[in-house]
Amino acid sequence: RRPPPPVTMLRSAARAAGVALTADTAMVERVLGPPRFEDHDGTDRVCVPGIVTGLVWTAVGGAIQYVEATSVAGKGCQLKLTGQLGDVIKESAELALTWVKAHARALGLEREVAALVAGRDVHLHLPSGAVPKDGPSAGITMATCFTSLLSGRRVRSDTAMTGEITLQGVVLPVGGVRDKLLAAHRGGVRRVILPRRNMRDLKDVPVEVREQLELIPVTRIEEVLVNAFAGGYAYVPVGGEFAPGAAPAAPAAAAKMARVGRITLHKASL
């Protein structure tokens, strides 16, 4: 026969002694041991360009997954992937880098992409290498990571994201949104960027979680970049490119474009 849990034993002892049992943080740690998972340490982790906070789904629920990239001397624009990644997520990484290179001029990264082609390679890593990772929901995270690396700008440390993209920059819906938002809330994330077509899944998310997260729905990767960087990101369309929901803008309109696209959802709009 199994002995009763420690909490049950404490409760019984307190009841017998006629005293109230107050469970505070110190008591919980004494009974259950030290915490196995730390809160979101985005301020420490997302502290240099080329690091983004992503959200993933696992067999035991949602989780925070950092995505890191760096540039090294090499053959020229080669992409190295590490972190025990599956075929689907590898294709997402290749697609994300292709999109950034194809839109280098609009992103203001022509010189940086030219340096890649001339003899710099990119190494993309997803930490926790002992854990296998796969799935199609990290596209916008990787594209943002590459843009951050090449632009030399840090992504907001209070922001996490999930969503896949196409070669045309369209953000596609993903699965596991409820668990991912619970993981973001549990980890102390304040803002989450997610596909607009996933907004219908919010009905499954507890109200208290929705109220404490700033949810930012997007339909294109340009909107992701605007919301991922402090102060926005000036994406200036060229040639046949179009900004989300607008005609091509002149360079003078870049600052204005950087402020467009931020949508905060409050309880009343859910």
Coordinates of C-alpha atoms in Angstrom, one line a residue:
R1 CA 0.0 0.0 0.0
R2 CA 1.3 3.4 -1.0
P3 CA 1.9 6.0 1.8
P4 CA -0.3 9.2 1.6
P5 CA 1.3 12.1 -0.3
P6 CA 3.3 14.6 1.8
V7 CA 0.7 17.3 1.4
T8 CA -2.1 15.0 2.7
M9 CA 0.1 14.1 5.7
L10 CA 0.7 17.8 6.5
R11 CA -3.0 18.6 6.1
S12 CA -3.9 15.8 8.5
A13 CA -1.3 16.9 11.0
A14 CA -2.5 20.5 10.9
R15 CA -6.2 19.5 11.3
A16 CA -5.3 17.3 14.3
A17 CA -3.4 20.2 15.9
G18 CA -6.3 22.6 15.2
V19 CA -4.2 25.0 13.1
A20 CA -4.6 26.4 9.6
L21 CA -2.3 25.1 6.9
T22 CA -1.0 27.9 4.6
A23 CA 0.8 26.7 1.5
D24 CA 3.3 29.4 0.4
T25 CA 6.2 29.1 -2.1
A26 CA 8.7 28.1 0.5
M27 CA 6.4 25.3 1.7
V28 CA 5.7 24.0 -1.7
E29 CA 9.4 23.8 -2.5
R30 CA 10.1 22.0 0.7
V31 CA 7.4 19.4 0.0
L32 CA 7.9 19.0 -3.8
G33 CA 11.5 19.9 -4.2
P34 CA 13.1 22.7 -6.2
P35 CA 11.3 23.7 -9.4
R36 CA 12.2 21.7 -12.5
F37 CA 11.5 24.4 -15.0
E38 CA 12.5 28.0 -14.7
D39 CA 10.4 31.0 -15.8
H40 CA 11.0 32.6 -19.2
D41 CA 14.5 34.1 -19.1
G42 CA 14.0 36.1 -22.3
T43 CA 15.9 39.2 -21.0
D44 CA 19.0 37.0 -20.5
R45 CA 18.6 34.8 -23.6
V46 CA 17.3 37.3 -26.2
C47 CA 20.0 39.8 -25.5
V48 CA 21.9 39.9 -28.9
P49 CA 20.8 39.9 -32.5
G50 CA 20.0 36.5 -34.0
I51 CA 17.9 35.0 -31.1
V52 CA 14.1 34.7 -31.1
T53 CA 11.7 33.1 -28.7
G54 CA 9.5 30.6 -30.4
L55 CA 6.6 28.4 -29.2
V56 CA 6.3 24.7 -29.9
W57 CA 4.0 21.8 -29.1
T58 CA 5.2 18.6 -27.5
A59 CA 3.6 15.4 -26.4
V60 CA 3.3 16.8 -22.9
G61 CA 2.0 20.2 -23.9
G62 CA 3.4 23.5 -25.1
A63 CA 6.9 24.8 -24.5
I64 CA 9.2 27.8 -25.1
Q65 CA 11.8 27.1 -27.7
Y66 CA 14.6 29.6 -28.4
V67 CA 16.0 29.8 -32.0
E68 CA 19.5 31.0 -32.4
A69 CA 21.5 32.0 -35.5
T70 CA 25.0 33.2 -36.2
S71 CA 27.2 34.0 -39.2
V72 CA 30.6 32.3 -39.8
A73 CA 33.2 32.3 -42.5
G74 CA 32.5 29.6 -45.1
K75 CA 31.7 28.7 -48.7
G76 CA 29.1 31.3 -49.1
C77 CA 25.4 31.3 -48.0
Q78 CA 25.4 27.7 -46.8
L79 CA 22.9 26.9 -44.1
K80 CA 23.9 24.6 -41.2
L81 CA 21.2 23.3 -38.9
T82 CA 21.7 21.7 -35.5
G83 CA 19.5 20.8 -32.6
Q84 CA 18.2 17.3 -33.7
L85 CA 15.8 18.7 -36.3
G86 CA 13.4 16.7 -38.4
D87 CA 12.9 17.1 -42.2
V88 CA 9.9 19.4 -42.0
I89 CA 11.5 21.9 -39.7
K90 CA 14.7 21.8 -41.8
E91 CA 12.6 22.8 -44.9
S92 CA 11.0 25.6 -42.9
A93 CA 14.5 26.9 -42.1
E94 CA 15.6 26.8 -45.8
L95 CA 12.4 28.5 -46.8
A96 CA 12.8 31.3 -44.2
L97 CA 16.4 32.0 -45.3
T98 CA 15.3 32.1 -49.0
W99 CA 12.5 34.6 -48.2
V100 CA 15.0 36.9 -46.4
K101 CA 17.5 36.7 -49.3
A102 CA 14.8 37.3 -51.9
H103 CA 13.5 40.4 -50.1
A104 CA 16.9 41.7 -49.1
R105 CA 16.4 45.1 -50.8
A106 CA 13.0 45.7 -49.2
L107 CA 14.5 44.7 -45.8
G108 CA 17.4 47.0 -46.2
L109 CA 19.8 44.0 -46.1
E110 CA 21.4 44.1 -49.6
R111 CA 24.9 44.5 -48.3
E112 CA 24.5 41.9 -45.6
V113 CA 23.1 39.3 -48.0
A114 CA 25.9 40.1 -50.5
A115 CA 28.4 39.4 -47.8
L116 CA 26.7 36.0 -47.2
V117 CA 27.0 35.1 -50.9
A118 CA 30.6 36.2 -51.0
G119 CA 31.8 33.8 -48.3
R120 CA 29.7 33.8 -45.1
D121 CA 27.6 30.8 -43.9
V122 CA 24.6 30.8 -41.5
H123 CA 24.4 28.4 -38.6
L124 CA 20.9 28.0 -37.1
H125 CA 20.5 26.1 -33.8
L126 CA 17.6 25.1 -31.6
P127 CA 18.9 24.5 -28.0
S128 CA 18.1 21.4 -26.0
G129 CA 19.8 19.2 -28.6
A130 CA 18.8 16.0 -26.8
V131 CA 15.1 16.6 -27.6
P132 CA 14.0 15.8 -31.2
K133 CA 12.2 18.7 -32.9
D134 CA 10.0 18.7 -36.0
G135 CA 6.9 20.4 -37.4
P136 CA 5.8 23.2 -39.6
S137 CA 5.2 26.0 -37.0
A138 CA 8.6 27.7 -36.7
G139 CA 8.7 29.5 -40.1
I140 CA 8.0 33.0 -38.9
T141 CA 10.4 32.5 -35.9
M142 CA 13.2 31.5 -38.2
A143 CA 12.6 34.3 -40.7
T144 CA 12.6 36.8 -37.8
C145 CA 15.8 35.2 -36.5
F146 CA 17.6 35.6 -39.8
T147 CA 16.4 39.1 -40.2
S148 CA 17.6 40.0 -36.7
L149 CA 21.0 38.4 -37.3
L150 CA 21.6 40.3 -40.6
S151 CA 20.2 43.6 -39.5
G152 CA 22.1 43.6 -36.2
R153 CA 18.9 44.4 -34.3
R154 CA 17.6 42.5 -31.3
V155 CA 14.1 41.1 -31.1
R156 CA 11.9 42.1 -28.2
S157 CA 12.7 39.8 -25.3
D158 CA 9.1 39.9 -24.0
T159 CA 7.7 38.5 -27.3
A160 CA 7.2 34.9 -28.5
M161 CA 5.8 33.7 -31.8
T162 CA 4.5 30.7 -33.8
G163 CA 3.4 30.3 -37.4
E164 CA 4.5 28.9 -40.7
I165 CA 5.2 30.9 -43.9
T166 CA 5.1 30.4 -47.6
L167 CA 7.7 31.6 -50.2
Q168 CA 5.4 34.5 -50.8
G169 CA 5.5 35.5 -47.1
V170 CA 1.9 34.4 -46.2
V171 CA 1.6 33.3 -42.6
L172 CA -0.2 30.0 -42.3
P173 CA -2.2 28.6 -39.3
V174 CA -0.6 26.0 -37.0
G175 CA -1.7 23.5 -34.4
G176 CA -1.4 23.4 -30.7
V177 CA -2.3 27.0 -30.1
R178 CA -4.0 26.5 -26.8
D179 CA -1.0 24.6 -25.3
K180 CA 1.5 27.1 -26.8
L181 CA -0.3 30.1 -25.3
L182 CA -0.5 28.3 -21.9
A183 CA 3.3 27.7 -22.2
A184 CA 3.9 31.4 -23.0
H185 CA 1.7 32.5 -20.0
R186 CA 3.4 30.0 -17.7
G187 CA 6.8 31.2 -18.8
G188 CA 6.2 34.9 -18.3
V189 CA 6.0 35.9 -21.9
R190 CA 3.9 39.1 -22.4
R191 CA 3.3 39.3 -26.1
V192 CA 2.6 36.5 -28.6
I193 CA 2.6 36.8 -32.4
L194 CA 0.4 34.2 -34.1
P195 CA -1.4 33.5 -37.4
R196 CA -4.7 35.5 -37.8
R197 CA -6.4 32.3 -38.9
N198 CA -5.7 30.8 -35.5
M199 CA -7.7 33.4 -33.7
R200 CA -10.7 31.0 -33.8
D201 CA -8.8 28.7 -31.5
L202 CA -8.7 31.2 -28.7
K203 CA -12.1 30.0 -27.4
D204 CA -10.2 27.0 -26.0
V205 CA -7.8 29.3 -24.0
P206 CA -8.7 30.2 -20.4
V207 CA -9.9 33.7 -20.0
E208 CA -7.3 34.6 -17.4
V209 CA -4.6 33.6 -19.9
R210 CA -6.0 35.7 -22.7
E211 CA -6.4 38.7 -20.4
Q212 CA -2.7 38.6 -19.4
L213 CA -1.3 38.1 -22.9
E214 CA -1.0 40.7 -25.7
L215 CA -2.0 38.6 -28.7
I216 CA -0.9 40.0 -32.1
P217 CA -2.6 38.3 -35.1
V218 CA -0.7 38.5 -38.5
T219 CA -1.3 37.4 -42.0
R220 CA 2.1 38.2 -43.6
I221 CA 5.7 37.9 -42.4
E222 CA 6.1 41.7 -42.9
E223 CA 3.6 42.2 -40.0
V224 CA 5.6 39.8 -37.9
L225 CA 8.8 41.9 -38.3
V226 CA 6.9 45.1 -37.6
N227 CA 5.8 43.7 -34.2
A228 CA 8.9 41.7 -33.3
F229 CA 11.3 44.6 -33.1
A230 CA 11.1 47.5 -30.7
G231 CA 10.2 50.5 -32.8
G232 CA 9.0 48.3 -35.6
Y233 CA 10.8 47.3 -38.8
A234 CA 10.8 49.4 -42.0
Y235 CA 10.0 47.1 -44.8
V236 CA 10.1 49.2 -48.0
P237 CA 8.5 47.3 -51.0
V238 CA 10.3 47.5 -54.3
G239 CA 9.3 46.5 -57.8
G240 CA 6.3 44.3 -57.8
E241 CA 6.2 43.8 -54.0
F242 CA 3.3 45.0 -51.9
A243 CA 3.0 45.8 -48.2
P244 CA 0.3 44.1 -46.3
G245 CA -3.0 45.6 -47.4
A246 CA -1.4 48.5 -49.2
A247 CA 0.2 49.6 -52.5
P248 CA 4.0 49.9 -52.7
A249 CA 5.3 52.7 -50.4
A250 CA 8.0 55.2 -51.0
P251 CA 11.1 55.2 -48.8
A252 CA 9.7 58.2 -46.9
A253 CA 6.8 56.2 -45.8
A254 CA 8.9 53.5 -44.1
A255 CA 8.7 55.0 -40.6
K256 CA 4.9 55.2 -40.9
M257 CA 4.7 51.6 -42.2
A258 CA 6.7 50.4 -39.2
R259 CA 3.9 51.5 -36.9
V260 CA 1.2 49.7 -38.9
G261 CA 0.0 46.2 -38.1
R262 CA 0.0 46.1 -34.3
I263 CA -3.3 44.8 -33.0
T264 CA -3.9 44.2 -29.3
L265 CA -6.7 41.9 -28.5
H266 CA -8.6 42.6 -25.2
K267 CA -11.3 40.6 -23.6
A268 CA -14.1 42.4 -25.3
S269 CA -12.8 41.4 -28.8
L270 CA -12.4 37.7 -28.1

